[in-house]
Short mmCIF file of C-alpha atoms and ligand atoms in Angstrom, two decimals:
data_model
loop_
_atom_site.label_atom_id
_atom_site.label_comp_id
_atom_site.label_asym_id
_atom_site.label_seq_id
_atom_site.Cartn_x
_atom_site.Cartn_y
_atom_site.Cartn_z
CA UNK A 83 0.08 -0.29 0.03
CA UNK A 84 0.92 3.82 -0.39
CA UNK A 85 1.20 3.94 3.75
CA UNK A 86 4.76 4.17 5.08
CA UNK A 87 5.21 2.44 8.47
CA UNK A 88 7.97 3.71 10.55
CA UNK A 89 8.40 0.98 13.22
CA UNK A 90 10.21 1.79 16.96
CA UNK A 91 10.19 -1.13 18.94
CA UNK A 92 11.98 -1.41 22.76
CA UNK A 93 12.11 -2.24 26.06
CA UNK A 94 10.10 -0.09 28.77
CA UNK A 95 11.48 3.69 29.78
CA UNK A 96 13.63 3.76 26.51
CA UNK A 97 12.08 6.80 25.28
CA UNK A 98 10.53 5.44 22.32
CA UNK A 99 7.28 7.20 23.20
CA UNK A 100 8.11 10.63 23.55
CA UNK A 101 10.57 9.92 20.15
CA UNK A 102 7.64 8.09 17.90
CA UNK A 103 5.74 11.28 19.05
CA UNK A 104 8.20 13.45 18.16
CA UNK A 105 8.74 11.95 14.72
CA UNK A 106 5.18 11.70 14.19
CA UNK A 107 4.80 15.28 14.52
CA UNK A 108 7.66 16.36 12.19
CA UNK A 109 7.00 13.91 9.55
CA UNK A 110 2.95 15.12 9.74
CA UNK A 111 2.12 11.09 10.10
CA UNK A 112 -0.30 9.29 12.62
CA UNK A 113 1.09 7.79 16.26
CA UNK A 114 0.10 4.41 17.40
CA UNK A 115 1.45 3.77 21.46
CA UNK A 116 0.95 -0.01 21.29
CA UNK A 117 1.53 -0.07 24.67
CA UNK A 118 -1.59 2.02 25.78
CA UNK A 119 -3.76 -0.66 24.14
CA UNK A 120 -2.26 -3.26 26.65
CA UNK A 121 -2.34 -0.66 29.59
CA UNK A 122 -5.76 -0.34 29.03
CA UNK A 123 -7.05 -4.00 28.67
CA UNK A 124 -5.11 -4.28 32.25
CA UNK A 125 -7.21 -1.34 33.47
CA UNK A 126 -10.51 -2.32 31.61
CA UNK A 127 -10.03 -5.93 33.15
CA UNK A 128 -9.20 -4.61 36.70
CA UNK A 129 -12.56 -2.52 36.18
CA UNK A 130 -14.24 -5.48 35.22
CA UNK A 131 -12.73 -7.51 38.20
CA UNK A 132 -11.48 -10.00 35.68
CA UNK A 133 -8.43 -11.64 36.69
CA UNK A 134 -4.56 -10.59 34.94
CA UNK A 135 -4.38 -14.37 34.38
CA UNK A 136 -8.11 -14.78 32.75
CA UNK A 137 -7.02 -15.53 28.89
CA UNK A 138 -10.32 -15.91 27.94
CA UNK A 139 -11.34 -13.17 29.83
CA UNK A 140 -8.92 -10.85 28.90
CA UNK A 141 -9.56 -10.89 25.46
CA UNK A 142 -13.28 -10.49 25.36
CA UNK A 143 -11.96 -7.22 27.30
CA UNK A 144 -9.48 -6.36 24.62
CA UNK A 145 -11.56 -7.39 22.07
CA UNK A 146 -14.52 -4.54 22.72
CA UNK A 147 -12.04 -1.67 24.10
CA UNK A 148 -14.17 1.25 24.24
CA UNK A 149 -11.08 3.43 23.46
CA UNK A 150 -10.47 7.12 22.57
CA UNK A 151 -7.60 8.90 21.60
CA UNK A 152 -7.26 12.56 21.68
CA UNK A 153 -4.16 14.67 21.94
CA UNK A 154 -2.41 13.41 24.65
CA UNK A 155 -5.28 12.20 26.47
CA UNK A 156 -6.90 8.51 26.90
CA UNK A 157 -10.27 7.64 27.23
CA UNK A 158 -12.03 4.41 28.63
CA UNK A 159 -15.32 4.30 28.03
CA UNK A 160 -15.69 8.01 28.53
CA UNK A 161 -13.48 8.29 31.26
CA UNK A 162 -10.12 10.44 31.21
CA UNK A 163 -7.27 7.84 32.17
CA UNK A 164 -4.52 9.61 31.15
CA UNK A 165 -2.59 9.35 34.39
CA UNK A 166 -4.21 6.01 35.56
CA UNK A 167 -2.95 3.86 32.69
CA UNK A 168 0.81 5.51 33.17
CA UNK A 169 1.09 4.27 36.73
CA UNK A 170 3.52 1.51 37.49
CA UNK A 171 0.74 -1.14 38.67
CA UNK A 172 -1.05 -0.59 35.50
CA UNK A 173 2.29 -1.19 33.69
CA UNK A 174 3.02 -4.26 35.53
CA UNK A 175 -0.27 -5.55 34.73
CA UNK A 176 0.20 -4.24 31.20
CA UNK A 177 2.95 -7.05 30.37
CA UNK A 178 1.14 -9.44 32.73
CA UNK A 179 -1.85 -9.38 30.00
CA UNK A 180 0.42 -9.27 26.92
CA UNK A 181 2.10 -12.58 27.15
CA UNK A 182 -1.26 -14.37 26.04
CA UNK A 183 -1.72 -15.43 22.41
CA UNK A 184 -5.57 -14.65 22.80
CA UNK A 185 -4.98 -11.15 23.72
CA UNK A 186 -2.22 -9.96 21.61
CA UNK A 187 -4.84 -11.53 18.81
CA UNK A 188 -7.53 -9.68 19.84
CA UNK A 189 -5.71 -6.45 19.66
CA UNK A 190 -4.29 -6.80 15.54
CA UNK A 191 -7.22 -5.16 13.96
CA UNK A 192 -7.10 -2.88 16.36
CA UNK A 193 -3.81 -1.52 15.55
CA UNK A 194 -3.81 -1.76 11.84
CA UNK A 195 -6.38 0.48 12.22
CA UNK A 196 -4.08 3.44 12.70
CA UNK A 197 -2.18 2.82 9.46
CA UNK A 198 -3.57 6.16 7.72
CA UNK A 199 -2.09 8.29 4.70
CA UNK A 200 0.12 9.58 4.41
CA UNK A 201 1.94 7.35 7.21
CA UNK A 202 1.86 5.79 10.95
CA UNK A 203 4.72 6.09 13.53
CA UNK A 204 4.02 2.92 15.72
CA UNK A 205 5.89 2.32 18.44
CA UNK A 206 6.05 -0.79 20.98
CA UNK A 207 7.39 -4.24 21.39
CA UNK A 208 6.13 -6.16 18.24
CA UNK A 209 5.61 -2.78 15.64
CA UNK A 210 8.18 -4.24 13.02
CA UNK A 211 7.87 -8.46 13.94
CA UNK A 212 4.21 -8.71 14.02
CA UNK A 213 2.09 -5.90 13.58
CA UNK A 214 3.79 -4.37 10.36
CA UNK A 215 6.31 -6.57 9.15
CA UNK A 216 6.25 -4.47 5.76
CA UNK A 217 7.24 -1.41 8.01
CA UNK A 218 9.37 0.84 5.57
CA UNK A 219 11.81 1.39 8.78
CA UNK A 220 12.01 -0.46 11.76
CA UNK A 221 14.17 0.67 14.81
CA UNK A 222 15.15 -0.96 18.04
CA UNK A 223 15.47 1.61 20.26
CA UNK A 224 17.24 1.21 23.93
CA UNK A 225 19.57 2.45 26.48
CA UNK A 226 21.31 0.45 29.08
CA UNK A 227 18.68 -0.15 32.14
CA UNK A 228 20.39 2.60 34.42
CA UNK A 229 19.74 4.57 32.48
CA UNK A 230 16.20 3.76 31.63
CA UNK A 231 15.35 3.90 35.36
CA UNK A 232 17.19 7.18 35.89
CA UNK A 233 14.60 8.72 33.34
CA UNK A 234 11.37 6.99 34.40
CA UNK A 235 12.55 8.45 37.70
CA UNK A 236 12.92 11.74 36.11
CA UNK A 237 9.30 11.57 34.59
CA UNK A 238 7.79 10.29 37.84
CA UNK A 239 9.10 13.18 39.98
CA UNK A 240 8.32 15.58 37.31
CA UNK A 241 4.47 14.55 37.28
CA UNK A 242 4.53 15.41 41.17
CA UNK A 243 4.44 11.45 42.02
CA UNK A 244 7.03 10.39 44.05
CA UNK A 245 9.33 7.51 43.06
CA UNK A 246 11.45 5.27 44.68
CA UNK A 247 14.87 4.88 42.02
CA UNK A 248 15.61 0.88 43.42
CA UNK A 249 12.31 0.16 43.31
CA UNK A 250 12.02 1.53 39.40
CA UNK A 251 15.07 -0.55 38.34
CA UNK A 252 13.98 -3.45 39.80
CA UNK A 253 10.46 -3.16 38.42
CA UNK A 254 11.89 -2.16 34.97
CA UNK A 255 14.33 -5.49 35.36
CA UNK A 256 11.59 -7.98 35.88
CA UNK A 257 9.03 -5.99 32.72
CA UNK A 258 11.82 -6.77 30.50
CA UNK A 259 12.64 -10.15 31.73
CA UNK A 260 9.09 -11.13 30.94
CA UNK A 261 8.63 -9.59 27.71
CA UNK A 262 11.45 -10.72 26.49
CA UNK A 263 11.24 -14.50 27.47
CA UNK A 264 7.61 -14.98 26.70
CA UNK A 265 6.80 -16.86 23.26
CA UNK A 266 4.37 -14.06 22.10
CA UNK A 267 5.55 -11.51 20.44
CA UNK A 268 9.06 -11.42 22.92
CA UNK A 269 10.92 -8.27 22.90
CA UNK A 270 13.89 -8.02 21.13
CA UNK A 271 15.91 -6.76 18.01
CA UNK A 272 15.22 -8.42 14.91
CA UNK A 273 17.77 -9.03 12.32
CA UNK A 274 15.65 -6.20 10.09
CA UNK A 275 15.61 -3.41 12.97
CA UNK A 276 18.53 -0.62 13.41
CA UNK A 277 20.14 -0.17 16.71
CA UNK A 278 19.65 3.32 17.96
CA UNK A 279 21.28 3.27 21.49
CA UNK A 280 20.51 6.12 23.32
CA UNK A 281 22.08 6.51 26.36
CA UNK A 282 23.87 9.52 25.60
CA UNK A 283 22.25 11.30 23.30
CA UNK A 284 19.30 13.59 24.23
CA UNK A 285 16.03 13.59 23.37
CA UNK A 286 16.55 16.19 20.20
CA UNK A 287 19.32 13.84 18.93
CA UNK A 288 17.67 10.65 18.83
CA UNK A 289 14.73 12.59 17.22
CA UNK A 290 17.02 14.15 14.09
CA UNK A 291 19.07 10.37 13.74
CA UNK A 292 15.71 8.89 13.61
CA UNK A 293 14.57 11.37 10.42
CA UNK A 294 17.66 11.32 9.11
CA UNK A 295 17.60 7.85 8.96
CA UNK A 296 13.81 8.00 7.35
CA UNK A 297 15.00 10.62 4.61
CA UNK A 298 17.11 7.35 3.42
CA UNK A 299 14.07 5.29 2.87
CA UNK A 300 12.09 8.22 0.95
O1 C5P B 1139 5.82 0.39 26.00
P1 C5P B 1139 4.74 0.20 27.35
O2 C5P B 1139 5.47 -0.04 28.42
O3 C5P B 1139 4.00 1.36 27.91
O4 C5P B 1139 4.12 -1.27 27.37
C1 C5P B 1139 3.59 -1.81 28.69
C2 C5P B 1139 3.34 -3.23 28.26
O5 C5P B 1139 2.66 -3.62 27.50
C3 C5P B 1139 5.27 -3.81 28.11
O6 C5P B 1139 5.41 -4.01 29.25
C4 C5P B 1139 4.83 -5.11 27.07
O7 C5P B 1139 4.90 -6.52 28.35
C5 C5P B 1139 2.86 -4.99 26.67
N1 C5P B 1139 3.61 -4.73 25.04
C6 C5P B 1139 3.53 -5.42 23.99
N2 C5P B 1139 3.74 -5.15 22.76
C7 C5P B 1139 3.74 -3.73 22.39
C8 C5P B 1139 3.63 -3.17 23.26
C9 C5P B 1139 3.15 -3.18 24.72
O8 C5P B 1139 3.78 -6.69 24.93
N3 C5P B 1139 3.72 -3.58 21.24
#
C-alpha cells in the first residue's frame, strides 16, 4: 500500500514513546502507542473484576475496549485515564496480559487500523515483527537499564509523584525479563531493525537521528 510505516520497538522507559510522537509530528504522520492498548486492557480488566491471568476474559476485554485517543489524552469508556494507565501497577499488569496470545490477537486489527495515509509511526515491542512486518523502517531503540530507570524516575518526579529509584530499577528489570522471555512476540532486536542506543543522546539528538534514517528510505 502507499502508507509508509515507521516501526519503533524497544524495552520500557527507553524513550521510544516521546521519540515516536515527535517524529510523527515532524513527518505529519499518525501515531500509535501500542503499549497504551495493553495498559488499557489491564486497567479495563481490573475495573471489570477480571483477573490478569484469565486469558479468555482478557481477550474479551481487549476485543471490546471502548477507547479514544485525543491529543495527549486517553479515554476509556468516556473516562479520562491518561494518568492512570501510566502508573507502575498498570504497566506491570500490561506486561502480564500482553503475554497471552488471545489478547495480542484481539488487539491486532485495532492496531493496524491506525495506519492511514500518508503514514504512521508506531511504537511498542512487536511493531516491526508482527503488527507491521512490511514497515519501511524498523528501529530497535534502547538504553542501558540504569539510564532507563533514571529517565523513568525523573518522569515520575516531574509529574509530582513519589518515586523510588531502586524499586523502579527492579520493576523495569522484571518487566523486561517477562517481555523478552515470553513465547508471543517477545521483546527482541529483530534482524531487519536498526539499533539505536540512546544512553548518551538527548531526545533532540535521537529524533534527529530517526528522521535522518527515514530520509534515506524515502
Ligand atoms: O510500552 P509500554 O511500557 O507502555 O508497554 C506496556 C507493556 O505492554 C509492555 O511491558 C509489554 O509487555 C506490553 N506491550 C507489548 N507489545 C507492544 C507494546 C506493549 O507486549 N507492542
